mmCIF file of C-alpha atoms in Angstrom:
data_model
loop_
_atom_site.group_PDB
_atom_site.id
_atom_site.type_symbol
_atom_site.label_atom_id
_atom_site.label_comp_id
_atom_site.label_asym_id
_atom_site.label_seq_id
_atom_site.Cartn_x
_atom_site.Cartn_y
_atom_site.Cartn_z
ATOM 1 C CA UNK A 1 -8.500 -8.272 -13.798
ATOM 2 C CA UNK A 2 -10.581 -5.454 -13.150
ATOM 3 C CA UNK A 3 -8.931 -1.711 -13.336
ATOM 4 C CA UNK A 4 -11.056 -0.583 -10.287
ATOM 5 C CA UNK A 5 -8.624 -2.787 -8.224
ATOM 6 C CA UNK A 6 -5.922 -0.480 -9.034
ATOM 7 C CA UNK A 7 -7.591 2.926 -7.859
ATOM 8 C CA UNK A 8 -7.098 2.224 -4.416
ATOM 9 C CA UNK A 9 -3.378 1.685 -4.494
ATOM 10 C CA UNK A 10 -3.019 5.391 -6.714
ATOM 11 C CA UNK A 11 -5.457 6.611 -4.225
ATOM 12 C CA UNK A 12 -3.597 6.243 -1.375
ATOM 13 C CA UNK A 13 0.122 6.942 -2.729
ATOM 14 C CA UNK A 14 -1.894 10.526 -3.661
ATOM 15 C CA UNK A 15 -2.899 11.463 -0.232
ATOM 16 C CA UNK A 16 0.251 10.176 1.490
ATOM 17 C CA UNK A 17 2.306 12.464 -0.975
ATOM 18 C CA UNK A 18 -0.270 15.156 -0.862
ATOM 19 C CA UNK A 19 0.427 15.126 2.969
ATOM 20 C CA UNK A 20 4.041 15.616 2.732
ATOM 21 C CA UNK A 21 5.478 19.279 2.935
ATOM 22 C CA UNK A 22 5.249 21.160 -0.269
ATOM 23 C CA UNK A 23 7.870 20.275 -2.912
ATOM 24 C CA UNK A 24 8.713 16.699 -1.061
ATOM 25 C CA UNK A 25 6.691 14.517 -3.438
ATOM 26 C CA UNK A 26 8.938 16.144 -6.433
ATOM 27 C CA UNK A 27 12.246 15.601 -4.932
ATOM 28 C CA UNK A 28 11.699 12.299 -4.111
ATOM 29 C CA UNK A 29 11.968 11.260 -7.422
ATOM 30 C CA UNK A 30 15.174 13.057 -8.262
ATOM 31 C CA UNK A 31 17.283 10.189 -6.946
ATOM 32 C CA UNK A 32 19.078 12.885 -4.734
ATOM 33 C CA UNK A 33 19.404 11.786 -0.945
ATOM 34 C CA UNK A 34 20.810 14.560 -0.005
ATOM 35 C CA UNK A 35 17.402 16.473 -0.090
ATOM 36 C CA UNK A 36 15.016 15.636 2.705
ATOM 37 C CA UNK A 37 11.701 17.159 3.333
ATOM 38 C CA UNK A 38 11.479 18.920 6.316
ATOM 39 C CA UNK A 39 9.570 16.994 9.565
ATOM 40 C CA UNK A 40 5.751 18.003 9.898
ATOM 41 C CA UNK A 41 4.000 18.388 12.883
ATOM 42 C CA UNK A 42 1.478 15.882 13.356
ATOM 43 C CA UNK A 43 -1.771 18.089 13.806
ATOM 44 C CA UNK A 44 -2.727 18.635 17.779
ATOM 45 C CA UNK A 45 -5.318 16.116 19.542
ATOM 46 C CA UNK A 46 -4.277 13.496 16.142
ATOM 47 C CA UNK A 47 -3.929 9.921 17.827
ATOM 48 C CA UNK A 48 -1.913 6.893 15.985
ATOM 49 C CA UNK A 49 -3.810 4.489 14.397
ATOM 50 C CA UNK A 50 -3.494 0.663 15.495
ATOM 51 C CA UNK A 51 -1.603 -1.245 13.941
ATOM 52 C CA UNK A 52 -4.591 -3.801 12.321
ATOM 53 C CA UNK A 53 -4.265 -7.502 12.987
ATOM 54 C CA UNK A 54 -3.671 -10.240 10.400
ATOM 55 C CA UNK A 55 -7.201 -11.637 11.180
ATOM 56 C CA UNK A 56 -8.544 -8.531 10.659
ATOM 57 C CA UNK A 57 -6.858 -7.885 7.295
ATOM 58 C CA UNK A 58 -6.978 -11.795 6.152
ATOM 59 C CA UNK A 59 -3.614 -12.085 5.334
ATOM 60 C CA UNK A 60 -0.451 -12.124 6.947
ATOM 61 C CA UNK A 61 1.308 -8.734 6.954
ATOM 62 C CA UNK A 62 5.225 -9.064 5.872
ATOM 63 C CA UNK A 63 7.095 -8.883 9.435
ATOM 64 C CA UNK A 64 9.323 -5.825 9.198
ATOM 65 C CA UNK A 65 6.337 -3.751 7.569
ATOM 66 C CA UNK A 66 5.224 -0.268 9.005
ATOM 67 C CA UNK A 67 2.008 0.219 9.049
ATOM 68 C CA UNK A 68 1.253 4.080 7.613
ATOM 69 C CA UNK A 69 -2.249 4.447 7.902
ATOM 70 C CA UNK A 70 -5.416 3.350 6.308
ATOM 71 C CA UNK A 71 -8.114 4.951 5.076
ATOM 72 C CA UNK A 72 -12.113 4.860 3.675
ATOM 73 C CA UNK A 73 -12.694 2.960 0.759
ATOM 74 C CA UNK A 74 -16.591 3.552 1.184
ATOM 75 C CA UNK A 75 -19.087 0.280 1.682
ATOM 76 C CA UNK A 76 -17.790 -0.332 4.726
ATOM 77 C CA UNK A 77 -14.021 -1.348 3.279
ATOM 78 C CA UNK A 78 -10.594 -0.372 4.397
ATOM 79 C CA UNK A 79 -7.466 -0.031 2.552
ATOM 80 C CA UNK A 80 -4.192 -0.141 4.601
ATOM 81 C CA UNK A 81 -0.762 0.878 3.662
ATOM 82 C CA UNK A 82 2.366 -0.770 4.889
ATOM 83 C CA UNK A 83 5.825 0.571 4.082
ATOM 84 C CA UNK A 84 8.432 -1.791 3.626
ATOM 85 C CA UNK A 85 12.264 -1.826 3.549
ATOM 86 C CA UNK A 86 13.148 -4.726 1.376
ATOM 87 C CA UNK A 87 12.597 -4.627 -2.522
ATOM 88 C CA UNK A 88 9.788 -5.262 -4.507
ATOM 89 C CA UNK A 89 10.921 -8.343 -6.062
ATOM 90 C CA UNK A 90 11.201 -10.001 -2.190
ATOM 91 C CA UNK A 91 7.556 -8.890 -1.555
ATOM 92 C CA UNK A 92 6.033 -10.281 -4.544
ATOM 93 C CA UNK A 93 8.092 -13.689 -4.030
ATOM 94 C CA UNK A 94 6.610 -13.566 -0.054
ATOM 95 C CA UNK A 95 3.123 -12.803 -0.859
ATOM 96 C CA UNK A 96 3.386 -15.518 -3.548
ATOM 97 C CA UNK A 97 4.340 -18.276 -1.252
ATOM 98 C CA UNK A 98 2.178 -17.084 1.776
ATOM 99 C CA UNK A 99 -1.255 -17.091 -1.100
ATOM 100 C CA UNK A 100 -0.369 -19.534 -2.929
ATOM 101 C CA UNK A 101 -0.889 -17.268 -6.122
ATOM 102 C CA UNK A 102 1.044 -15.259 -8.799
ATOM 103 C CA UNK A 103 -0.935 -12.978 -8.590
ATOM 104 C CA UNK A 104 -0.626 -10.424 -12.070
ATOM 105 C CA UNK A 105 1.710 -7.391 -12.447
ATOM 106 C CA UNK A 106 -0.084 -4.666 -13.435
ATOM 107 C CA UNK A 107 2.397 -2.164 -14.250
ATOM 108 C CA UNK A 108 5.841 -2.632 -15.595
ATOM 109 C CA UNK A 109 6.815 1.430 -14.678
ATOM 110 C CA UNK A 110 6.434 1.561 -11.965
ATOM 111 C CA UNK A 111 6.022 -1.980 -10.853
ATOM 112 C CA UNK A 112 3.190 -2.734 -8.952
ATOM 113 C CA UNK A 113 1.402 -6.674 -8.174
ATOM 114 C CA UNK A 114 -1.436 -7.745 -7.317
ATOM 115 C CA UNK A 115 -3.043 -10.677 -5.552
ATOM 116 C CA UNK A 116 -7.132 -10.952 -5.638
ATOM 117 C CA UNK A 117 -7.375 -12.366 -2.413
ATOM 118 C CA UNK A 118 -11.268 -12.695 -2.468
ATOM 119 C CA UNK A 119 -14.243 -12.343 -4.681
ATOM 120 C CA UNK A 120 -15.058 -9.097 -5.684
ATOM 121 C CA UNK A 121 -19.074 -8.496 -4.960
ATOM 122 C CA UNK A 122 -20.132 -5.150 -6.868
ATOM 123 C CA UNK A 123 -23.537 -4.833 -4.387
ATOM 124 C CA UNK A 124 -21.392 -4.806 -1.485
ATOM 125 C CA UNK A 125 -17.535 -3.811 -2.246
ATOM 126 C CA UNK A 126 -16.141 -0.847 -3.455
ATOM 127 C CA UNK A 127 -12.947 -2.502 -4.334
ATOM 128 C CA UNK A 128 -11.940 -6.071 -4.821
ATOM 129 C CA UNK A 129 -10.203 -7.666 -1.615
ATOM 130 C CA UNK A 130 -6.575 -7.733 -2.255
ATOM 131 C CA UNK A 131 -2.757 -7.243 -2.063
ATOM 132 C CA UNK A 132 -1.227 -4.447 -3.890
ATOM 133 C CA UNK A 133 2.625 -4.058 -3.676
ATOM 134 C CA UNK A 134 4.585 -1.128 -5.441
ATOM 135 C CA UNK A 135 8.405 -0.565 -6.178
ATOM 136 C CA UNK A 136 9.395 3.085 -5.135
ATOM 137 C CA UNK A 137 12.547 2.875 -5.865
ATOM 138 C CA UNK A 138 12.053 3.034 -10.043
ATOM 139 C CA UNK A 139 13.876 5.509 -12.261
ATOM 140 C CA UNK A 140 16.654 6.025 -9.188
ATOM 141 C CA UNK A 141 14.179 6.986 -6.590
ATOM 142 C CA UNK A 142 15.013 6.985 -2.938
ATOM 143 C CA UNK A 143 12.139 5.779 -1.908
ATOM 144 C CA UNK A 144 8.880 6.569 -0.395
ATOM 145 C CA UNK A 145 9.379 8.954 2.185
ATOM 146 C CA UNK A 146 8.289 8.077 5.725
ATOM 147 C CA UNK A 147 5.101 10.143 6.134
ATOM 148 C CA UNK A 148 5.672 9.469 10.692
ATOM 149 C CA UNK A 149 8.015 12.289 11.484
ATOM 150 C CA UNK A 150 11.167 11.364 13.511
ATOM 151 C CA UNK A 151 10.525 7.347 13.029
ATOM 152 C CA UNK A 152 12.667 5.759 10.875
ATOM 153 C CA UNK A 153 13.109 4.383 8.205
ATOM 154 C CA UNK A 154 13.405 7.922 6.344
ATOM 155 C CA UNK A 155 12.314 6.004 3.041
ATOM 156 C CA UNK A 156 10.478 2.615 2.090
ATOM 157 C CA UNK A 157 11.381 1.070 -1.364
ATOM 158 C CA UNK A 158 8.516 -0.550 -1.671
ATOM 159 C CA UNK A 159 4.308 -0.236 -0.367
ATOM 160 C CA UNK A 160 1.894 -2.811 0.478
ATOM 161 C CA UNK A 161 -1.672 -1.918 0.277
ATOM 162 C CA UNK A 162 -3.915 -4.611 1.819
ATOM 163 C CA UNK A 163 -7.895 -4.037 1.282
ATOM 164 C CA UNK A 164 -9.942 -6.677 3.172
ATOM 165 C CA UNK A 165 -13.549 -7.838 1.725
ATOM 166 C CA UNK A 166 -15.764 -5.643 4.189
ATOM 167 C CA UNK A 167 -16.541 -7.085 7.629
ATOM 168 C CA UNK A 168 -19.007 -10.086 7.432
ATOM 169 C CA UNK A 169 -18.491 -10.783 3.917
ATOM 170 C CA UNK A 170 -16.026 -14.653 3.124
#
């Protein structure tokens, strides 16, 4: 497995955190639920992004996810994160049975999986298509903390990232 197929998942769990109010990202790995960051505005004339389709992505998304947001992976690829309430160890054992694979985990602290969904094509790809899914709740965390002010859940114990081979490619 190639370590470029990682980046995007660190990546994205950067610019979420580095969008959260100053001091957030460290509390949320105290294990304290007590402390909550305070709700941001979401910047004037900003519009939600659509929630993407499972045709669009090529896989199925888990049900109860929340789609986040997604963002530029250059060559014409997407990466989109999904926050999910149910553990880690439920979202490997769905996206093993929905792709038929075991996919590999790639880090034991803090867990994260992956499943190559698709051929990675270095001419036209900037990352391989695949599923990335992340426990947040390691070492006593709460959670990821819900980036969507005022929607709930306040915290997701585990991410799925999803990046799709670029449009027109198998």
């Amino acid at each position: 497995m190639r370590r470029s197929s990682l980046v995007p998942a660190w990546i994205a769990c950067a610019i979420l955190a580095a969008q959260l109010p100053a001091g957030a990202a460290r509390r949320a790995g105290t294990g304290s639920q007590a402390v909550q960051p305070p709700a941001a505005a979401a910047p004037q004339g900003a519009q939600a992004e659509a929630r993407p389709t499972d045709a669009q992505l090529g896989v199925p998304v888990y049900p109860t996810a929340v789609f986040l947001r997604s963002y530029d992976a250059g060559r014409g690829q997407r990466y989109y994160i999904f926050g999910v309430g149910s553990p880690f160890g439920e979202m490997v054992t769905y996206y093993r049975n929905i792709l038929k694979d075991k996919g590999n985990l790639v880090f034991e602290v803090p867990p994260t999986h992956v499943f190559e969904i698709g051929r990675f094509r270095d001419e036209t790809m900037a990352f391989p298509p695949s599923v990335t899914i992340k426990d947040y709740t390691f070492s006593g965390s709460a959670g990821f903390p819900n980036p969507t002010p005022g929607s709930g859940p306040d915290r997701f114990p585990t991410l799925i990232q999803i990046v799709p081979a670029p449009p027109g490619q198998p």
